[in-house]
Short mmCIF file of C-alpha atoms in Angstrom, two decimals:
data_model
loop_
_atom_site.label_atom_id
_atom_site.label_comp_id
_atom_site.label_asym_id
_atom_site.label_seq_id
_atom_site.Cartn_x
_atom_site.Cartn_y
_atom_site.Cartn_z
CA MET V 1 305.82 -131.51 34.26
CA ARG V 2 303.62 -128.48 34.94
CA ILE V 3 304.68 -124.82 34.68
CA ALA V 4 302.90 -121.65 35.87
CA ILE V 5 303.44 -118.74 33.47
CA PHE V 6 303.16 -115.06 34.42
CA GLY V 7 303.74 -112.07 32.18
CA ASN V 8 303.24 -108.35 31.77
CA GLU V 9 301.03 -106.71 29.19
CA TYR V 10 303.77 -104.90 27.25
CA GLN V 11 304.88 -107.74 25.01
CA HIS V 12 303.74 -106.63 21.57
CA GLU V 13 307.16 -106.88 19.92
CA HIS V 14 307.71 -110.33 21.46
CA LEU V 15 304.30 -111.91 20.74
CA ALA V 16 305.67 -114.20 18.02
CA ASP V 17 308.45 -115.38 20.37
CA LEU V 18 305.93 -115.99 23.15
CA GLN V 19 303.64 -118.03 20.92
CA MET V 20 306.56 -120.12 19.71
CA PHE V 21 307.70 -120.65 23.30
CA LEU V 22 304.23 -121.82 24.39
CA ALA V 23 303.89 -124.10 21.36
CA THR V 24 307.27 -125.67 22.09
CA LEU V 25 306.29 -126.33 25.70
CA LYS V 26 303.21 -128.19 24.50
CA ARG V 27 305.22 -130.22 21.98
CA LYS V 28 307.45 -131.28 24.85
CA ASP V 29 304.35 -132.45 26.80
CA ILE V 30 304.72 -129.74 29.43
CA GLU V 31 301.44 -128.71 31.05
CA ILE V 32 300.80 -124.98 31.34
CA GLU V 33 298.97 -122.86 33.89
CA MET V 34 298.74 -119.20 32.91
CA GLU V 35 297.99 -116.01 34.78
CA GLN V 36 294.45 -115.06 33.78
CA SER V 37 295.22 -111.44 32.87
CA PHE V 38 298.21 -112.50 30.75
CA TYR V 39 296.08 -115.09 28.95
CA ARG V 40 293.49 -112.42 28.10
CA TYR V 41 296.25 -110.13 26.84
CA ILE V 42 297.60 -112.76 24.44
CA VAL V 43 294.08 -113.55 23.18
CA GLU V 44 293.36 -109.86 22.53
CA GLU V 45 296.73 -109.01 20.97
CA ALA V 46 297.47 -112.18 19.01
CA GLY V 47 293.93 -113.28 18.23
CA THR V 48 294.68 -116.85 19.30
CA ARG V 49 293.95 -118.80 22.48
CA PRO V 50 297.00 -120.38 24.13
CA ASP V 51 296.64 -124.10 24.83
CA VAL V 52 296.68 -124.21 28.63
CA GLU V 53 295.44 -126.62 31.28
CA ALA V 54 294.30 -123.95 33.74
CA LEU V 55 294.09 -120.21 34.39
CA ILE V 56 295.51 -118.58 37.53
CA SER V 57 293.53 -115.93 39.35
CA SER V 58 295.05 -116.46 42.81
CA SER V 59 297.87 -118.41 44.46
CA ALA V 60 295.38 -121.12 45.39
CA ASP V 61 295.03 -122.01 41.69
CA ILE V 62 298.71 -122.87 41.26
CA LYS V 63 299.52 -126.58 41.04
CA ALA V 64 302.78 -126.23 39.07
CA SER V 65 306.24 -127.33 40.18
CA MET V 66 307.90 -124.17 38.82
CA ALA V 67 307.01 -120.69 37.55
CA VAL V 68 308.19 -118.70 34.54
CA SER V 69 308.12 -114.89 34.62
CA LEU V 70 307.97 -113.23 31.18
CA GLY V 71 308.82 -109.54 31.47
CA GLY V 72 311.23 -107.45 33.49
CA ASP V 73 312.10 -107.36 37.16
CA GLY V 74 308.72 -105.84 38.04
CA THR V 75 306.97 -108.88 36.59
CA PHE V 76 309.38 -111.14 38.48
CA LEU V 77 308.52 -109.40 41.77
CA ARG V 78 304.81 -109.82 41.10
CA THR V 79 305.38 -113.48 40.30
CA ALA V 80 307.30 -113.89 43.55
CA ARG V 81 304.31 -112.55 45.50
CA LYS V 82 302.18 -115.26 43.92
CA VAL V 83 304.49 -118.25 44.40
CA ALA V 84 306.98 -117.50 47.20
CA LEU V 85 304.87 -119.12 49.91
CA LEU V 86 304.37 -122.19 47.68
CA ASP V 87 308.12 -122.91 47.74
CA ILE V 88 308.47 -123.34 43.97
CA PRO V 89 311.35 -121.86 41.91
CA ILE V 90 310.99 -119.00 39.41
CA LEU V 91 312.74 -118.63 36.07
CA GLY V 92 312.87 -115.05 34.77
CA ILE V 93 312.87 -114.53 30.99
CA ASN V 94 313.64 -110.91 30.18
CA THR V 95 311.30 -109.22 27.73
CA GLY V 96 311.61 -105.96 29.66
CA HIS V 97 314.51 -103.60 30.29
CA LEU V 98 317.44 -104.02 32.68
CA GLY V 99 316.59 -107.41 34.16
CA TYR V 100 318.73 -108.44 37.17
CA LEU V 101 316.15 -111.03 38.24
CA ALA V 102 314.70 -111.80 34.81
CA ASP V 103 318.05 -112.24 33.10
CA VAL V 104 317.47 -114.99 30.51
CA PRO V 105 317.34 -113.16 27.15
CA VAL V 106 314.14 -113.53 25.12
CA SER V 107 316.31 -114.80 22.24
CA GLU V 108 317.09 -117.91 24.35
CA MET V 109 313.46 -118.70 25.14
CA GLU V 110 313.31 -121.95 23.22
CA SER V 111 316.75 -123.22 24.14
CA VAL V 112 315.93 -122.82 27.81
CA ILE V 113 313.18 -125.46 27.55
CA ASP V 114 315.71 -128.29 27.28
CA ASP V 115 317.39 -126.97 30.41
CA ILE V 116 313.99 -127.08 32.15
CA LEU V 117 313.34 -130.67 31.05
CA ASN V 118 316.84 -131.80 32.02
CA ASP V 119 316.73 -130.00 35.35
CA ASN V 120 319.81 -128.12 34.22
CA PHE V 121 319.47 -125.19 36.59
CA ILE V 122 320.98 -123.83 39.77
CA ILE V 123 318.48 -122.74 42.44
CA GLU V 124 319.50 -119.64 44.40
CA PRO V 125 317.51 -118.96 47.59
CA ARG V 126 316.95 -115.21 47.98
CA THR V 127 316.19 -113.63 51.34
CA MET V 128 312.98 -111.64 51.80
CA LEU V 129 312.03 -108.94 54.29
CA GLU V 130 308.97 -108.98 56.53
CA VAL V 131 307.30 -105.89 57.99
CA GLU V 132 304.92 -105.57 60.93
CA TRP V 133 303.01 -102.67 62.41
CA ASP V 134 300.44 -102.63 65.18
CA GLY V 135 296.74 -102.80 64.48
CA ILE V 136 296.93 -103.22 60.70
CA ASP V 137 296.79 -106.48 58.77
CA ILE V 138 298.90 -106.31 55.60
CA PRO V 139 298.23 -108.59 52.63
CA PHE V 140 301.54 -110.35 51.90
CA PRO V 141 303.78 -108.36 54.31
CA TYR V 142 306.96 -109.45 52.52
CA ALA V 143 309.37 -107.87 50.04
CA LEU V 144 312.07 -109.43 47.88
CA ASN V 145 313.79 -106.15 46.91
CA GLU V 146 313.18 -103.55 49.57
CA ILE V 147 310.94 -101.95 52.15
CA THR V 148 310.97 -98.16 51.85
CA ILE V 149 309.72 -95.38 54.10
CA LEU V 150 308.98 -92.17 52.19
CA LYS V 151 307.62 -88.73 52.87
CA GLN V 152 304.03 -88.17 51.79
CA ASP V 153 303.85 -86.43 48.40
CA THR V 154 305.57 -83.02 48.54
CA ALA V 155 305.75 -82.79 52.33
CA SER V 156 308.97 -81.62 53.95
CA MET V 157 311.58 -84.11 55.12
CA ILE V 158 310.70 -86.76 57.65
CA GLU V 159 312.51 -87.85 60.79
CA MET V 160 312.99 -91.59 61.22
CA ARG V 161 314.20 -92.81 64.60
CA THR V 162 315.90 -96.10 63.80
CA GLU V 163 316.77 -98.91 66.19
CA ILE V 164 318.70 -102.10 65.49
CA ASN V 165 318.08 -104.99 67.89
CA ASP V 166 316.45 -102.56 70.36
CA VAL V 167 319.47 -100.24 70.36
CA HIS V 168 319.07 -96.69 69.05
CA LEU V 169 321.13 -96.20 65.88
CA THR V 170 320.28 -92.66 64.77
CA ASN V 171 317.50 -90.31 63.72
CA TYR V 172 317.58 -90.09 59.93
CA LEU V 173 316.50 -86.70 58.58
CA ALA V 174 315.77 -87.38 54.91
CA ASP V 175 313.15 -87.82 52.24
CA GLY V 176 313.03 -91.51 53.07
CA LEU V 177 314.82 -94.66 54.14
CA ILE V 178 315.40 -97.89 52.20
CA ILE V 179 315.95 -101.28 53.82
CA ALA V 180 317.12 -103.53 50.99
CA THR V 181 317.95 -107.20 50.64
CA PRO V 182 321.03 -108.27 48.66
CA THR V 183 318.67 -108.97 45.75
CA GLY V 184 317.27 -105.43 46.02
CA SER V 185 320.67 -103.81 46.41
CA THR V 186 320.78 -103.24 42.62
CA ALA V 187 317.31 -101.63 42.57
CA TYR V 188 316.14 -98.46 44.37
CA ASN V 189 319.01 -98.84 46.84
CA LEU V 190 321.56 -98.49 44.04
CA SER V 191 319.92 -95.33 42.69
CA VAL V 192 320.42 -93.50 46.02
CA GLY V 193 324.07 -94.52 46.32
CA GLY V 194 323.58 -97.60 48.47
CA PRO V 195 326.01 -100.55 48.35
CA ILE V 196 325.79 -103.39 45.83
CA ILE V 197 325.61 -106.66 47.77
CA GLU V 198 326.33 -110.14 46.40
CA PRO V 199 322.96 -112.01 46.36
CA SER V 200 323.99 -114.84 48.71
CA SER V 201 325.32 -112.46 51.38
CA ARG V 202 323.60 -112.60 54.76
CA SER V 203 323.02 -108.88 55.10
CA PHE V 204 320.67 -105.94 54.58
CA ALA V 205 321.45 -102.41 53.44
CA ILE V 206 319.97 -99.37 55.18
CA SER V 207 320.21 -96.36 52.86
CA PRO V 208 318.73 -92.88 53.36
CA VAL V 209 316.99 -91.13 50.47
CA ALA V 210 318.28 -87.54 50.05
CA ALA V 211 319.69 -87.34 53.56
CA HIS V 212 319.90 -83.83 55.03
CA SER V 213 323.34 -84.50 56.48
CA LEU V 214 326.46 -85.82 54.75
CA THR V 215 327.25 -87.92 57.82
CA LEU V 216 324.16 -90.11 57.31
CA ARG V 217 325.66 -92.80 55.11
CA PRO V 218 324.36 -96.19 53.89
CA LEU V 219 324.91 -99.00 56.37
CA VAL V 220 325.16 -102.78 55.94
CA VAL V 221 323.85 -104.93 58.80
CA ASN V 222 323.52 -108.67 59.43
CA ASP V 223 320.26 -110.11 58.11
CA ASP V 224 319.42 -111.43 61.59
CA SER V 225 318.99 -107.80 62.67
CA ARG V 226 315.62 -106.55 63.84
CA ILE V 227 315.05 -103.00 62.60
CA LYS V 228 312.49 -100.63 64.10
CA VAL V 229 311.70 -97.27 62.52
CA THR V 230 309.44 -94.62 64.07
CA THR V 231 308.58 -91.82 61.66
CA THR V 232 307.44 -88.28 62.32
CA SER V 233 307.02 -85.26 60.04
CA ARG V 234 305.08 -82.04 59.60
CA ALA V 235 302.58 -84.00 57.52
CA SER V 236 300.13 -86.23 59.37
CA THR V 237 301.04 -89.31 57.33
CA TYR V 238 303.91 -91.02 55.54
CA ARG V 239 304.20 -93.82 53.00
CA LEU V 240 305.50 -97.35 53.37
CA SER V 241 306.38 -99.26 50.19
CA LEU V 242 306.97 -103.01 49.81
CA ASP V 243 308.50 -103.68 46.40
CA GLY V 244 306.42 -100.82 45.02
CA ARG V 245 303.16 -101.60 46.86
CA SER V 246 302.39 -98.46 48.88
CA PHE V 247 300.52 -98.02 52.15
CA THR V 248 299.76 -94.77 53.99
CA LEU V 249 300.54 -94.76 57.71
CA PRO V 250 299.88 -92.13 60.38
CA GLY V 251 302.84 -90.13 61.63
CA GLY V 252 304.35 -91.48 64.83
CA MET V 253 303.60 -95.09 63.95
CA SER V 254 306.49 -97.55 64.19
CA VAL V 255 307.25 -100.34 61.74
CA ARG V 256 309.34 -103.40 62.55
CA ILE V 257 311.37 -105.06 59.82
CA LYS V 258 313.16 -108.41 59.91
CA LYS V 259 314.15 -111.35 57.76
CA ALA V 260 311.10 -113.23 56.50
CA PRO V 261 310.66 -116.94 57.28
CA TYR V 262 310.42 -117.63 53.53
CA VAL V 263 312.84 -117.34 50.62
CA VAL V 264 312.31 -116.86 46.89
CA LYS V 265 313.93 -119.60 44.82
CA VAL V 266 315.51 -118.05 41.72
CA MET V 267 316.43 -120.38 38.85
CA GLN V 268 319.75 -119.59 37.18
CA ARG V 269 321.35 -121.32 34.21
CA PRO V 270 324.74 -123.01 34.79
CA GLY V 271 327.55 -120.56 34.33
CA HIS V 272 325.54 -117.63 35.65
CA ASN V 273 327.88 -115.25 37.44
CA PHE V 274 326.99 -112.18 39.50
CA ALA V 275 330.18 -110.34 38.54
CA LEU V 276 329.45 -110.90 34.85
CA THR V 277 325.87 -109.73 35.35
CA LEU V 278 327.10 -106.48 36.91
CA ARG V 279 329.58 -105.93 34.09
CA ASN V 280 326.86 -106.42 31.49
CA LYS V 281 324.04 -104.50 33.19
CA LEU V 282 326.13 -101.59 34.46
CA MET V 283 328.48 -101.61 31.46
CA TRP V 284 331.56 -101.65 33.65
CA GLY V 285 334.77 -101.62 31.62
CA ILE V 286 332.90 -101.00 28.38
CA ASN V 287 335.90 -99.06 27.02
CA ASN V 288 338.61 -101.39 28.28
CA LYS V 289 337.45 -104.92 27.49
#
Protein backbone atom coordinates (compact mmCIF):
# COMPACT_ATOMS: atom_id res chain seq x y z
CA MET A 1 0.00 0.00 0.00
CA ARG A 2 1.19 3.53 -0.79
CA ILE A 3 -0.03 6.75 0.86
CA ALA A 4 0.53 10.39 -0.14
CA ILE A 5 0.91 12.66 2.91
CA PHE A 6 0.23 16.40 2.92
CA GLY A 7 0.48 18.76 5.87
CA ASN A 8 0.67 22.37 6.96
CA GLU A 9 3.64 24.01 8.58
CA TYR A 10 2.04 24.80 11.94
CA GLN A 11 2.53 21.44 13.62
CA HIS A 12 5.09 22.18 16.33
CA GLU A 13 2.99 20.87 19.22
CA HIS A 14 2.17 17.71 17.26
CA LEU A 15 5.65 16.85 15.92
CA ALA A 16 6.09 13.88 18.26
CA ASP A 17 2.68 12.51 17.22
CA LEU A 18 3.55 12.98 13.54
CA GLN A 19 6.86 11.18 13.88
CA MET A 20 5.20 8.30 15.69
CA PHE A 21 2.51 8.12 13.01
CA LEU A 22 5.10 7.99 10.21
CA ALA A 23 7.16 5.37 12.04
CA THR A 24 4.08 3.21 12.55
CA LEU A 25 3.22 3.42 8.85
CA LYS A 26 6.69 2.14 7.99
CA ARG A 27 6.45 -0.69 10.53
CA LYS A 28 3.24 -1.74 8.82
CA ASP A 29 5.08 -1.82 5.44
CA ILE A 30 3.12 1.14 4.08
CA GLU A 31 5.02 3.16 1.47
CA ILE A 32 4.98 6.93 1.90
CA GLU A 33 5.04 9.81 -0.55
CA MET A 34 5.27 13.20 1.13
CA GLU A 35 4.61 16.75 0.02
CA GLN A 36 8.04 18.31 -0.49
CA SER A 37 7.38 21.45 1.57
CA PHE A 38 5.99 19.38 4.46
CA TYR A 39 9.03 17.10 4.35
CA ARG A 40 11.36 20.11 4.60
CA TYR A 41 9.33 21.45 7.52
CA ILE A 42 9.68 18.21 9.50
CA VAL A 43 13.43 18.06 8.76
CA GLU A 44 13.93 21.65 9.95
CA GLU A 45 11.70 21.43 13.03
CA ALA A 46 12.41 17.89 14.21
CA GLY A 47 15.98 17.52 12.98
CA THR A 48 15.23 14.11 11.48
CA ARG A 49 14.52 12.94 7.94
CA PRO A 50 11.27 11.00 7.51
CA ASP A 51 11.68 7.64 5.78
CA VAL A 52 9.78 8.16 2.54
CA GLU A 53 9.81 6.58 -0.91
CA ALA A 54 9.26 9.83 -2.84
CA LEU A 55 8.66 13.56 -2.51
CA ILE A 56 5.69 15.32 -4.11
CA SER A 57 6.17 18.63 -5.89
CA SER A 58 3.21 18.35 -8.27
CA SER A 59 0.21 16.11 -8.90
CA ALA A 60 2.21 14.24 -11.53
CA ASP A 61 4.45 12.85 -8.77
CA ILE A 62 1.60 11.11 -6.95
CA LYS A 63 1.46 7.33 -7.36
CA ALA A 64 -0.40 6.57 -4.11
CA SER A 65 -3.80 4.91 -3.77
CA MET A 66 -4.94 7.32 -1.03
CA ALA A 67 -3.96 10.64 0.55
CA VAL A 68 -3.72 11.78 4.17
CA SER A 69 -4.15 15.45 5.05
CA LEU A 70 -2.52 16.50 8.34
CA GLY A 71 -3.84 19.89 9.44
CA GLY A 72 -7.17 21.68 9.36
CA ASP A 73 -9.75 22.18 6.65
CA GLY A 74 -7.46 24.56 4.76
CA THR A 75 -4.87 21.81 4.41
CA PHE A 76 -7.60 19.41 3.31
CA LEU A 77 -8.71 21.83 0.57
CA ARG A 78 -5.13 22.17 -0.65
CA THR A 79 -4.79 18.39 -0.67
CA ALA A 80 -8.00 18.10 -2.67
CA ARG A 81 -6.56 20.41 -5.34
CA LYS A 82 -3.61 18.04 -5.67
CA VAL A 83 -5.48 14.72 -5.81
CA ALA A 84 -9.11 15.34 -6.86
CA LEU A 85 -8.43 14.73 -10.55
CA LEU A 86 -6.53 11.52 -9.68
CA ASP A 87 -9.70 9.98 -8.21
CA ILE A 88 -8.08 8.85 -4.95
CA PRO A 89 -9.71 9.26 -1.50
CA ILE A 90 -8.50 11.66 1.21
CA LEU A 91 -8.39 11.05 4.95
CA GLY A 92 -8.30 14.22 7.04
CA ILE A 93 -6.49 14.09 10.40
CA ASN A 94 -7.19 17.25 12.38
CA THR A 95 -4.16 18.99 13.84
CA GLY A 96 -5.78 22.37 13.18
CA HIS A 97 -8.86 24.07 14.58
CA LEU A 98 -12.52 23.39 13.77
CA GLY A 99 -12.12 20.58 11.24
CA TYR A 100 -15.32 19.61 9.38
CA LEU A 101 -13.32 17.91 6.62
CA ALA A 102 -10.29 16.93 8.69
CA ASP A 103 -12.26 15.45 11.55
CA VAL A 104 -10.15 12.50 12.78
CA PRO A 105 -8.59 13.72 16.06
CA VAL A 106 -4.79 13.77 16.24
CA SER A 107 -5.08 11.56 19.35
CA GLU A 108 -6.42 8.76 17.10
CA MET A 109 -3.59 8.97 14.57
CA GLU A 110 -2.12 5.57 15.29
CA SER A 111 -5.38 3.71 15.75
CA VAL A 112 -6.54 4.90 12.35
CA ILE A 113 -3.73 2.96 10.64
CA ASP A 114 -5.43 -0.38 11.28
CA ASP A 115 -8.59 1.03 9.72
CA ILE A 116 -6.51 2.00 6.66
CA LEU A 117 -4.97 -1.47 6.38
CA ASN A 118 -8.33 -3.20 6.84
CA ASP A 119 -10.11 -0.89 4.43
CA ASN A 120 -12.42 0.01 7.28
CA PHE A 121 -13.66 3.29 5.87
CA ILE A 122 -16.69 4.78 4.20
CA ILE A 123 -16.00 6.85 1.07
CA GLU A 124 -18.22 9.92 0.67
CA PRO A 125 -18.17 11.56 -2.78
CA ARG A 126 -18.34 15.36 -2.39
CA THR A 127 -19.54 17.61 -5.20
CA MET A 128 -17.25 20.33 -6.53
CA LEU A 129 -17.99 23.57 -8.38
CA GLU A 130 -16.47 24.61 -11.69
CA VAL A 131 -16.12 28.20 -12.90
CA GLU A 132 -15.57 29.55 -16.40
CA TRP A 133 -15.01 33.02 -17.77
CA ASP A 134 -14.18 34.12 -21.29
CA GLY A 135 -10.63 34.70 -22.42
CA ILE A 136 -8.87 33.61 -19.22
CA ASP A 137 -7.40 30.19 -18.49
CA ILE A 138 -7.66 29.34 -14.78
CA PRO A 139 -5.34 26.81 -13.15
CA PHE A 140 -7.62 24.24 -11.48
CA PRO A 141 -10.97 26.03 -12.01
CA TYR A 142 -12.69 23.94 -9.31
CA ALA A 143 -13.72 24.49 -5.69
CA LEU A 144 -14.79 22.01 -3.03
CA ASN A 145 -16.18 24.58 -0.57
CA GLU A 146 -17.29 27.67 -2.44
CA ILE A 147 -16.84 30.15 -5.24
CA THR A 148 -17.17 33.72 -3.99
CA ILE A 149 -17.54 37.05 -5.75
CA LEU A 150 -16.35 39.98 -3.63
CA LYS A 151 -15.92 43.71 -3.93
CA GLN A 152 -12.37 44.89 -4.51
CA ASP A 153 -10.74 46.03 -1.25
CA THR A 154 -12.70 48.93 0.30
CA ALA A 155 -14.77 49.74 -2.78
CA SER A 156 -18.48 50.39 -2.40
CA MET A 157 -21.01 47.60 -2.85
CA ILE A 158 -21.18 45.69 -6.09
CA GLU A 159 -24.16 44.76 -8.23
CA MET A 160 -24.34 41.13 -9.35
CA ARG A 161 -26.91 40.25 -11.99
CA THR A 162 -27.58 36.57 -11.39
CA GLU A 163 -29.17 34.08 -13.77
CA ILE A 164 -30.10 30.46 -13.12
CA ASN A 165 -30.42 28.24 -16.19
CA ASP A 166 -30.53 31.36 -18.41
CA VAL A 167 -33.41 32.88 -16.44
CA HIS A 168 -32.84 36.16 -14.58
CA LEU A 169 -33.09 35.62 -10.81
CA THR A 170 -32.24 39.01 -9.33
CA ASN A 171 -29.62 41.74 -9.10
CA TYR A 172 -27.83 41.29 -5.78
CA LEU A 173 -26.64 44.57 -4.23
CA ALA A 174 -24.11 43.47 -1.62
CA ASP A 175 -20.48 43.19 -0.65
CA GLY A 176 -20.34 39.83 -2.37
CA LEU A 177 -22.04 36.57 -3.29
CA ILE A 178 -21.18 33.02 -2.20
CA ILE A 179 -22.05 29.92 -4.22
CA ALA A 180 -21.38 27.02 -1.85
CA THR A 181 -21.48 23.25 -2.13
CA PRO A 182 -23.02 21.17 0.68
CA THR A 183 -19.46 20.56 1.90
CA GLY A 184 -18.82 24.32 1.95
CA SER A 185 -22.13 25.16 3.59
CA THR A 186 -20.41 25.03 7.01
CA ALA A 187 -17.60 27.37 5.90
CA TYR A 188 -17.87 30.98 4.66
CA ASN A 189 -21.52 30.38 3.76
CA LEU A 190 -22.36 29.64 7.40
CA SER A 191 -20.66 32.82 8.62
CA VAL A 192 -22.97 35.02 6.49
CA GLY A 193 -26.14 33.26 7.62
CA GLY A 194 -26.40 30.78 4.77
CA PRO A 195 -28.08 27.37 5.22
CA ILE A 196 -26.30 24.27 6.52
CA ILE A 197 -26.71 21.51 3.94
CA GLU A 198 -26.23 17.78 4.53
CA PRO A 199 -23.09 16.76 2.55
CA SER A 200 -24.80 14.21 0.28
CA SER A 201 -27.56 16.63 -0.77
CA ARG A 202 -27.73 17.46 -4.47
CA SER A 203 -27.85 21.21 -4.06
CA PHE A 204 -25.93 24.49 -3.93
CA ALA A 205 -26.46 27.50 -1.68
CA ILE A 206 -26.41 31.05 -3.05
CA SER A 207 -25.83 33.48 -0.19
CA PRO A 208 -25.23 37.25 -0.37
CA VAL A 209 -22.50 38.84 1.74
CA ALA A 210 -23.84 41.91 3.63
CA ALA A 211 -26.82 42.37 1.32
CA HIS A 212 -28.15 45.93 1.08
CA SER A 213 -31.74 44.74 1.23
CA LEU A 214 -33.41 42.46 3.78
CA THR A 215 -35.36 40.78 0.98
CA LEU A 216 -32.19 39.31 -0.56
CA ARG A 217 -32.07 36.01 1.30
CA PRO A 218 -29.93 32.86 0.87
CA LEU A 219 -31.29 30.46 -1.72
CA VAL A 220 -30.85 26.70 -2.22
CA VAL A 221 -30.87 25.43 -5.81
CA ASN A 222 -30.45 22.03 -7.47
CA ASP A 223 -26.82 21.18 -8.20
CA ASP A 224 -27.66 20.70 -11.89
CA SER A 225 -28.27 24.46 -12.06
CA ARG A 226 -26.10 26.63 -14.26
CA ILE A 227 -25.42 29.95 -12.54
CA LYS A 228 -24.25 33.07 -14.38
CA VAL A 229 -23.19 36.21 -12.52
CA THR A 230 -22.33 39.53 -14.18
CA THR A 231 -20.74 42.01 -11.79
CA THR A 232 -20.51 45.78 -11.96
CA SER A 233 -19.38 48.38 -9.41
CA ARG A 234 -17.88 51.84 -9.08
CA ALA A 235 -14.47 50.19 -8.96
CA SER A 236 -13.01 48.93 -12.23
CA THR A 237 -12.40 45.43 -10.88
CA TYR A 238 -13.78 42.82 -8.49
CA ARG A 239 -12.43 39.64 -6.92
CA LEU A 240 -13.31 36.02 -7.56
CA SER A 241 -12.26 33.46 -4.95
CA LEU A 242 -12.13 29.66 -5.33
CA ASP A 243 -11.68 28.09 -1.90
CA GLY A 244 -9.55 31.08 -0.93
CA ARG A 245 -7.55 31.40 -4.18
CA SER A 246 -8.28 34.92 -5.44
CA PHE A 247 -8.35 36.33 -8.96
CA THR A 248 -9.00 39.92 -10.03
CA LEU A 249 -11.51 40.39 -12.85
CA PRO A 250 -12.58 43.51 -14.73
CA GLY A 251 -15.99 44.95 -13.93
CA GLY A 252 -18.71 43.84 -16.33
CA MET A 253 -17.20 40.41 -16.86
CA SER A 254 -19.51 37.43 -16.38
CA VAL A 255 -18.61 34.16 -14.68
CA ARG A 256 -20.44 30.88 -15.21
CA ILE A 257 -20.63 28.36 -12.39
CA LYS A 258 -21.81 24.76 -12.52
CA LYS A 259 -21.24 21.34 -11.00
CA ALA A 260 -17.77 20.03 -11.80
CA PRO A 261 -17.33 16.72 -13.63
CA TYR A 262 -15.18 15.48 -10.72
CA VAL A 263 -15.86 14.71 -7.06
CA VAL A 264 -13.60 14.66 -4.01
CA LYS A 265 -13.64 11.31 -2.22
CA VAL A 266 -13.65 11.92 1.55
CA MET A 267 -12.74 8.99 3.80
CA GLN A 268 -14.86 8.70 6.94
CA ARG A 269 -14.56 6.17 9.75
CA PRO A 270 -17.55 3.86 10.36
CA GLY A 271 -20.05 5.48 12.67
CA HIS A 272 -19.31 8.97 11.39
CA ASN A 273 -22.51 11.01 11.54
CA PHE A 274 -23.13 14.51 10.18
CA ALA A 275 -25.62 15.37 12.92
CA LEU A 276 -23.10 14.38 15.59
CA THR A 277 -20.40 16.42 13.84
CA LEU A 278 -22.63 19.51 13.92
CA ARG A 279 -23.42 18.99 17.59
CA ASN A 280 -19.74 18.71 18.44
CA LYS A 281 -18.39 21.48 16.21
CA LEU A 282 -21.17 24.01 16.83
CA MET A 283 -21.70 22.94 20.45
CA TRP A 284 -25.43 22.56 19.98
CA GLY A 285 -27.19 21.50 23.17
CA ILE A 286 -24.05 21.98 25.25
CA ASN A 287 -26.19 22.92 28.27
CA ASN A 288 -28.87 20.28 27.82
CA LYS A 289 -27.05 17.03 27.05
